Amino acid sequence: MGITKKVFGSLANGSEVFAYAIENKNGAKAEILTYGATLNRLLMPDKNDEYRDVVLGFDDLEGVLERSDFQGMCVGRYANRIAGACFEIDGKVYNLTKNEKGITCLHGAGEFSHEVWDVEEVNDNTLIFEFFSPDGSNGFPGNMKITTEYTLSDKNELIINYCASADKTTIINLTNHAYFNLKGYGNGNILDHVLRIDANYYTPTDENSIPIGELSEVKSTPFDFTQDKVIGKEIKTDFDQLNYCRGYDHNFCLNKTQGACAELYSPESGILMETYTDMPGLQLYCGNFLSGREGKKGMPMEQHDGLCLETQYYPDTPNQPDFPQCTFKAGEKFKSTTVYRFLVK
C-alpha cells in the first residue's frame, strides 16, 4: 500500500523517466509514467478476485517512444482535433502544427504526451504531475501551467483532476487517452464488452473526423448506447459515420444527468467501469487503427483490442460557435475531474 518509484528508462538527452505506482488497501494498483503523465498500468480485481491489467501500454520506455498511439497519455493543449490546424481569438488567427494527415492538429500536436513531467507525492494515494508549455508552442498562445492529479482511492476509483491556466487568452481541453480492455490485455478484443453512454446526441464528422457542426440523434442509429449494448453488435454496420473511421471514433454529447455518464462491462471478467465527468463530451474510440504494434508482454495490439472513453470538450470547438466553448481568458483556470470507478458484478 502507498507509492513506489522506479526508473523506467532514459531519453536520448539523458533525462530519466520514472514509473510511479500507487497501490490502495485492496491491492488495486495504478502505474503512471513521468513521460506524458502516462497511465501505463491499472490493475483491478475481477469476479474471481484475481487482478487484471485493464489498460494497454508498454513494458519499457522504448515501446512508449517508438510504438505509442497515445496509450494512457495526458493529451493537450487541445485534446482531439482542430480543423485546418487553426483557430481565431479576438480577430487573431493562430496557426498550429499540422500533425495529422498534414491538415489537422491532433491532441495539441502531442506536446503534453511526449515530454517529461515533474511529479509531487501528495499522500499514499495521490500524485500531482506538473508541466509548463511556453507561449507559441505548436502555435498556441500563452505561457501555460498544467497539473494532472492522479488518485487511486480505496473504493477502486481512479480520479483524475486537471488544472491549467495561461497568461494570454487561449483554448484549453485536457483529457487522458487510456485504452481500456476490462478482460485484461491479451485476453481478446473489446467487441464483446457491453457499453452504455448517457447521450441522446453525437457529433457526426466528415471523412477526416472533423465535426460538421451538427448534433445528430443517436436514436435508430448504430450510435445509440442509451441502453446497454454489445459494442460489436453494430460496429461493422454499413453506415457512413462508421465507414469513415473503421468504427466508432466520435464525440457523444452528454445529457449531464446524475450518475455515471458511461458504463463499460466485460461479462468475461465481471469487471464494470463507471465513468464520471464534469465535461460536456465523451469521445468513444474503439482502437480502430491499432495494427499490431507490440505492447506489454510482447503481444501485438490489434484492431479493437482497447477502447477510449475520453472526457472532453467537443472536437474542433474553437471553430464551432454553437458547441460548448473552451476559451479561457488570461489567468482564468480550466478545471476538470474525471473518475473511473471499478466494480464487479
XYZ file of C-alpha atoms in Angstrom:
345
model
C 0.000 0.000 0.000
C 1.251 3.501 -0.830
C 3.516 4.874 -3.551
C 6.673 3.341 -5.010
C 9.023 4.693 -7.661
C 11.416 3.104 -10.131
C 13.434 4.143 -13.176
C 11.529 3.272 -16.363
C 14.246 4.360 -18.810
C 16.243 7.309 -20.112
C 15.720 9.645 -23.064
C 18.432 10.376 -25.626
C 19.213 13.638 -23.809
C 19.861 11.720 -20.599
C 16.635 12.658 -18.838
C 15.372 9.814 -16.691
C 11.769 8.660 -16.903
C 10.239 7.246 -13.739
C 7.320 4.917 -13.153
C 5.290 5.686 -10.040
C 2.969 3.014 -8.681
C 0.022 3.772 -6.396
C -1.425 0.780 -4.534
C -4.590 1.043 -2.449
C -5.581 -1.040 0.571
C -7.447 -3.508 -1.668
C -4.398 -4.341 -3.772
C -5.532 -2.369 -6.821
C -2.617 -0.582 -8.485
C -2.036 2.257 -10.963
C 1.321 2.878 -12.653
C 1.904 6.375 -14.052
C 4.975 7.423 -16.023
C 6.575 10.856 -15.808
C 6.782 10.758 -19.623
C 3.454 12.171 -20.805
C 1.913 11.718 -17.321
C 1.021 8.352 -18.815
C -1.291 5.818 -17.177
C 0.641 2.681 -18.147
C -0.910 0.000 -15.912
C -4.146 -0.280 -13.976
C -4.735 -3.491 -12.038
C -8.279 -4.169 -10.846
C -9.911 -7.279 -9.337
C -12.189 -9.478 -11.451
C -15.103 -11.687 -10.404
C -12.655 -14.325 -9.126
C -10.748 -11.704 -7.108
C -7.795 -12.027 -9.475
C -6.132 -8.833 -10.703
C -6.196 -7.865 -14.367
C -4.336 -5.015 -16.052
C -7.207 -3.196 -17.759
C -5.263 -0.650 -19.867
C -2.998 -1.016 -22.887
C 0.602 0.086 -22.508
C 4.250 -0.895 -22.725
C 6.836 -2.748 -20.672
C 9.656 -0.305 -21.400
C 10.349 3.257 -22.477
C 11.423 2.138 -25.949
C 7.893 0.907 -26.568
C 6.388 4.194 -25.418
C 8.739 6.232 -27.606
C 8.547 4.112 -30.748
C 5.132 2.432 -30.807
C 2.639 4.510 -28.830
C -0.731 5.650 -30.188
C -1.184 7.904 -27.135
C -1.876 4.888 -24.890
C -2.658 6.288 -21.432
C -1.086 9.675 -22.134
C -2.288 13.072 -20.973
C -3.235 14.970 -24.129
C -3.414 18.751 -24.664
C -3.308 21.698 -25.042
C -6.317 20.723 -27.081
C -7.412 17.099 -26.879
C -8.915 15.779 -30.127
C -8.874 17.584 -33.490
C -8.817 21.177 -34.694
C -9.856 21.607 -38.330
C -7.268 23.144 -40.602
C -4.947 23.363 -37.597
C -6.056 26.932 -36.929
C -8.499 28.932 -34.849
C -9.279 32.563 -34.073
C -9.436 34.567 -30.846
C -10.498 38.226 -30.879
C -9.839 38.505 -34.608
C -6.358 36.984 -34.490
C -5.730 33.705 -36.311
C -3.455 31.161 -34.669
C -1.863 28.596 -36.973
C -0.988 25.317 -35.289
C 1.213 22.333 -36.039
C -0.434 20.017 -38.587
C 0.391 16.588 -37.167
C -2.431 14.526 -38.695
C -2.618 13.967 -42.457
C -0.935 17.349 -42.871
C -4.286 19.082 -42.385
C -5.388 18.887 -38.734
C -3.897 19.474 -35.308
C -4.487 16.367 -33.189
C -4.056 16.378 -29.393
C -2.173 19.679 -29.423
C 0.416 18.091 -31.747
C 1.271 15.683 -28.942
C 3.200 18.181 -26.834
C 1.912 17.142 -23.402
C 2.196 13.464 -24.294
C 5.837 13.488 -25.341
C 7.598 15.413 -22.597
C 8.767 14.552 -19.089
C 6.561 15.997 -16.347
C 7.598 16.950 -12.817
C 5.889 14.992 -10.062
C 4.947 15.523 -6.425
C 3.821 12.846 -3.984
C 0.862 14.287 -2.072
C -0.036 11.298 0.113
C -0.162 7.488 -0.103
C -2.869 7.622 -2.788
C -2.200 10.796 -4.808
C 0.403 12.097 -7.273
C 0.465 15.506 -8.964
C 2.195 15.825 -12.328
C 3.206 19.311 -13.492
C 4.157 20.675 -16.912
C 4.925 24.067 -18.446
C 4.140 24.917 -22.080
C 5.717 28.145 -23.400
C 3.899 30.836 -25.343
C 3.691 29.920 -29.019
C 4.334 26.221 -28.529
C 2.881 24.476 -31.611
C 1.179 27.795 -32.362
C -0.919 28.068 -29.189
C -0.953 31.410 -27.351
C 0.152 31.953 -23.768
C 2.606 30.536 -21.273
C 0.620 27.695 -19.733
C 0.993 25.804 -16.470
C -0.716 22.430 -16.230
C -1.248 19.941 -13.420
C -2.710 16.464 -13.693
C -3.510 14.831 -10.368
C -3.992 11.072 -10.096
C -5.643 9.498 -7.058
C -6.323 5.801 -6.607
C -8.966 5.661 -3.891
C -9.713 2.769 -1.579
C -13.050 2.476 -3.396
C -11.150 1.375 -6.534
C -11.700 4.744 -8.194
C -9.075 6.310 -10.437
C -9.675 10.039 -10.005
C -8.001 12.444 -12.438
C -8.074 16.185 -11.684
C -6.895 18.590 -14.376
C -5.977 22.234 -13.850
C -4.444 24.691 -16.333
C -4.139 28.418 -16.926
C -2.201 30.723 -19.243
C -1.099 34.359 -19.296
C -2.958 35.005 -22.574
C -6.482 34.190 -23.680
C -6.330 30.687 -25.137
C -8.181 27.417 -25.659
C -7.842 24.511 -23.232
C -9.100 20.934 -23.480
C -7.326 18.225 -21.474
C -8.036 14.513 -21.183
C -6.427 11.108 -20.766
C -6.074 8.747 -23.713
C -6.207 5.398 -21.896
C -7.223 2.377 -23.954
C -9.327 0.123 -21.719
C -9.856 -3.611 -22.003
C -11.725 -4.975 -18.991
C -10.789 -8.559 -19.810
C -7.170 -7.611 -19.278
C -4.831 -7.036 -22.186
C -4.024 -10.210 -24.093
C -7.388 -11.859 -23.465
C -9.109 -10.777 -26.680
C -10.657 -7.587 -28.017
C -13.368 -5.329 -26.618
C -16.130 -6.148 -29.122
C -17.880 -8.338 -26.515
C -17.858 -5.537 -23.919
C -21.228 -4.029 -23.035
C -21.440 -0.225 -23.160
C -23.945 2.396 -22.082
C -23.483 6.129 -22.713
C -25.852 8.739 -21.294
C -26.128 10.747 -24.510
C -29.042 11.323 -26.877
C -26.888 13.128 -29.438
C -23.458 12.802 -31.006
C -21.397 14.996 -33.352
C -21.208 13.482 -36.857
C -17.988 14.121 -38.757
C -16.601 14.371 -42.262
C -14.176 11.792 -43.644
C -11.325 13.470 -41.723
C -13.127 13.067 -38.373
C -13.897 16.790 -38.125
C -17.410 17.615 -36.813
C -19.689 19.026 -39.494
C -21.258 21.355 -36.908
C -24.464 19.443 -36.307
C -25.771 17.368 -33.416
C -27.452 14.146 -34.563
C -29.808 11.962 -32.597
C -28.421 8.552 -31.696
C -31.901 7.032 -31.793
C -32.372 4.430 -34.543
C -28.657 4.543 -35.458
C -25.628 2.389 -34.546
C -24.672 5.221 -32.156
C -27.493 4.509 -29.727
C -25.863 3.412 -26.474
C -28.585 4.842 -24.247
C -29.284 1.249 -23.179
C -26.699 -1.465 -22.580
C -25.389 -2.699 -25.940
C -22.606 -5.041 -27.002
C -20.028 -2.889 -28.772
C -19.547 -5.336 -31.633
C -23.265 -5.538 -32.406
C -23.301 -2.675 -34.926
C -19.689 -1.546 -35.272
C -19.401 -3.142 -38.731
C -22.728 -1.753 -39.977
C -22.635 -0.125 -43.423
C -23.134 3.408 -42.098
C -21.202 6.425 -43.378
C -20.122 7.599 -39.924
C -18.674 4.155 -39.159
C -17.151 3.688 -42.604
C -15.176 6.944 -42.355
C -13.045 5.681 -39.464
C -13.493 1.882 -39.419
C -15.770 2.012 -36.391
C -16.588 4.366 -33.546
C -14.358 7.432 -33.162
C -16.939 10.040 -32.235
C -17.890 12.553 -29.587
C -21.071 11.942 -27.623
C -22.925 14.973 -26.223
C -23.552 14.011 -22.616
C -27.010 14.506 -21.137
C -25.406 15.626 -17.847
C -27.890 13.741 -15.707
C -26.843 12.473 -12.298
C -24.745 9.347 -12.065
C -22.251 7.824 -14.436
C -22.060 9.243 -17.950
C -20.920 5.837 -19.211
C -20.740 2.240 -18.029
C -18.460 -0.373 -19.585
C -18.775 -4.059 -18.647
C -16.938 -7.237 -19.505
C -19.100 -10.336 -18.974
C -15.936 -12.447 -19.225
C -14.117 -10.800 -16.303
C -17.121 -9.410 -14.441
C -15.417 -6.015 -14.233
C -17.679 -2.962 -14.538
C -16.194 0.500 -15.094
C -18.295 3.592 -14.430
C -17.165 6.930 -15.872
C -17.998 10.259 -14.247
C -17.116 13.701 -15.605
C -17.992 17.383 -15.463
C -17.106 17.826 -19.157
C -19.796 18.164 -21.870
C -18.494 15.449 -24.191
C -17.174 11.900 -24.270
C -15.105 10.572 -27.182
C -15.626 6.878 -27.852
C -12.725 5.430 -29.839
C -12.601 1.666 -30.320
C -8.974 1.236 -31.333
C -9.963 1.103 -34.998
C -6.443 1.807 -36.254
C -4.442 -0.377 -33.890
C -2.448 -2.509 -36.287
C -0.206 -4.968 -34.498
C 2.340 -2.781 -32.718
C 3.950 -4.631 -29.838
C 2.632 -3.816 -26.381
C 3.043 -5.395 -22.957
C 4.441 -8.932 -22.746
C 5.500 -8.670 -26.388
C 1.901 -9.092 -27.554
C 0.625 -7.152 -30.565
C -2.123 -4.579 -30.117
C -4.598 -5.349 -32.870
C -7.708 -3.554 -34.079
C -10.317 -3.164 -31.292
C -8.010 -4.541 -28.566
C -8.843 -1.495 -26.444
C -11.251 1.429 -26.329
C -11.042 5.019 -25.129
C -13.658 6.970 -23.197
C -12.134 10.453 -23.309
C -13.897 13.157 -21.299
C -13.611 16.432 -23.185
C -14.989 19.486 -24.898
C -16.292 18.595 -28.352
C -13.753 18.237 -31.188
C -12.980 21.430 -33.159
C -14.878 23.543 -30.616
C -12.840 26.733 -31.359
C -14.221 26.660 -34.925
C -17.755 25.633 -33.940
C -19.526 28.578 -32.231
C -22.616 26.514 -31.385
C -20.626 23.978 -29.324
C -19.957 24.479 -25.577
C -16.934 26.767 -25.644
C -13.446 26.231 -24.215
C -11.798 29.673 -24.479
C -10.219 30.826 -21.226
C -9.100 34.379 -20.526
C -5.618 35.186 -19.221
C -5.346 33.865 -15.674
C -8.679 32.036 -15.838
C -8.378 28.428 -14.726
C -9.511 25.337 -16.583
C -10.513 22.711 -14.032
C -11.998 19.310 -14.644
C -12.422 15.979 -12.865
C -12.810 12.526 -14.373
C -13.472 9.419 -12.298
C -13.179 5.834 -13.499
C -14.808 3.644 -10.832
C -14.324 -0.131 -10.904
C -16.802 -2.666 -9.577
C -17.503 -6.369 -10.018
C -20.865 -7.801 -10.974
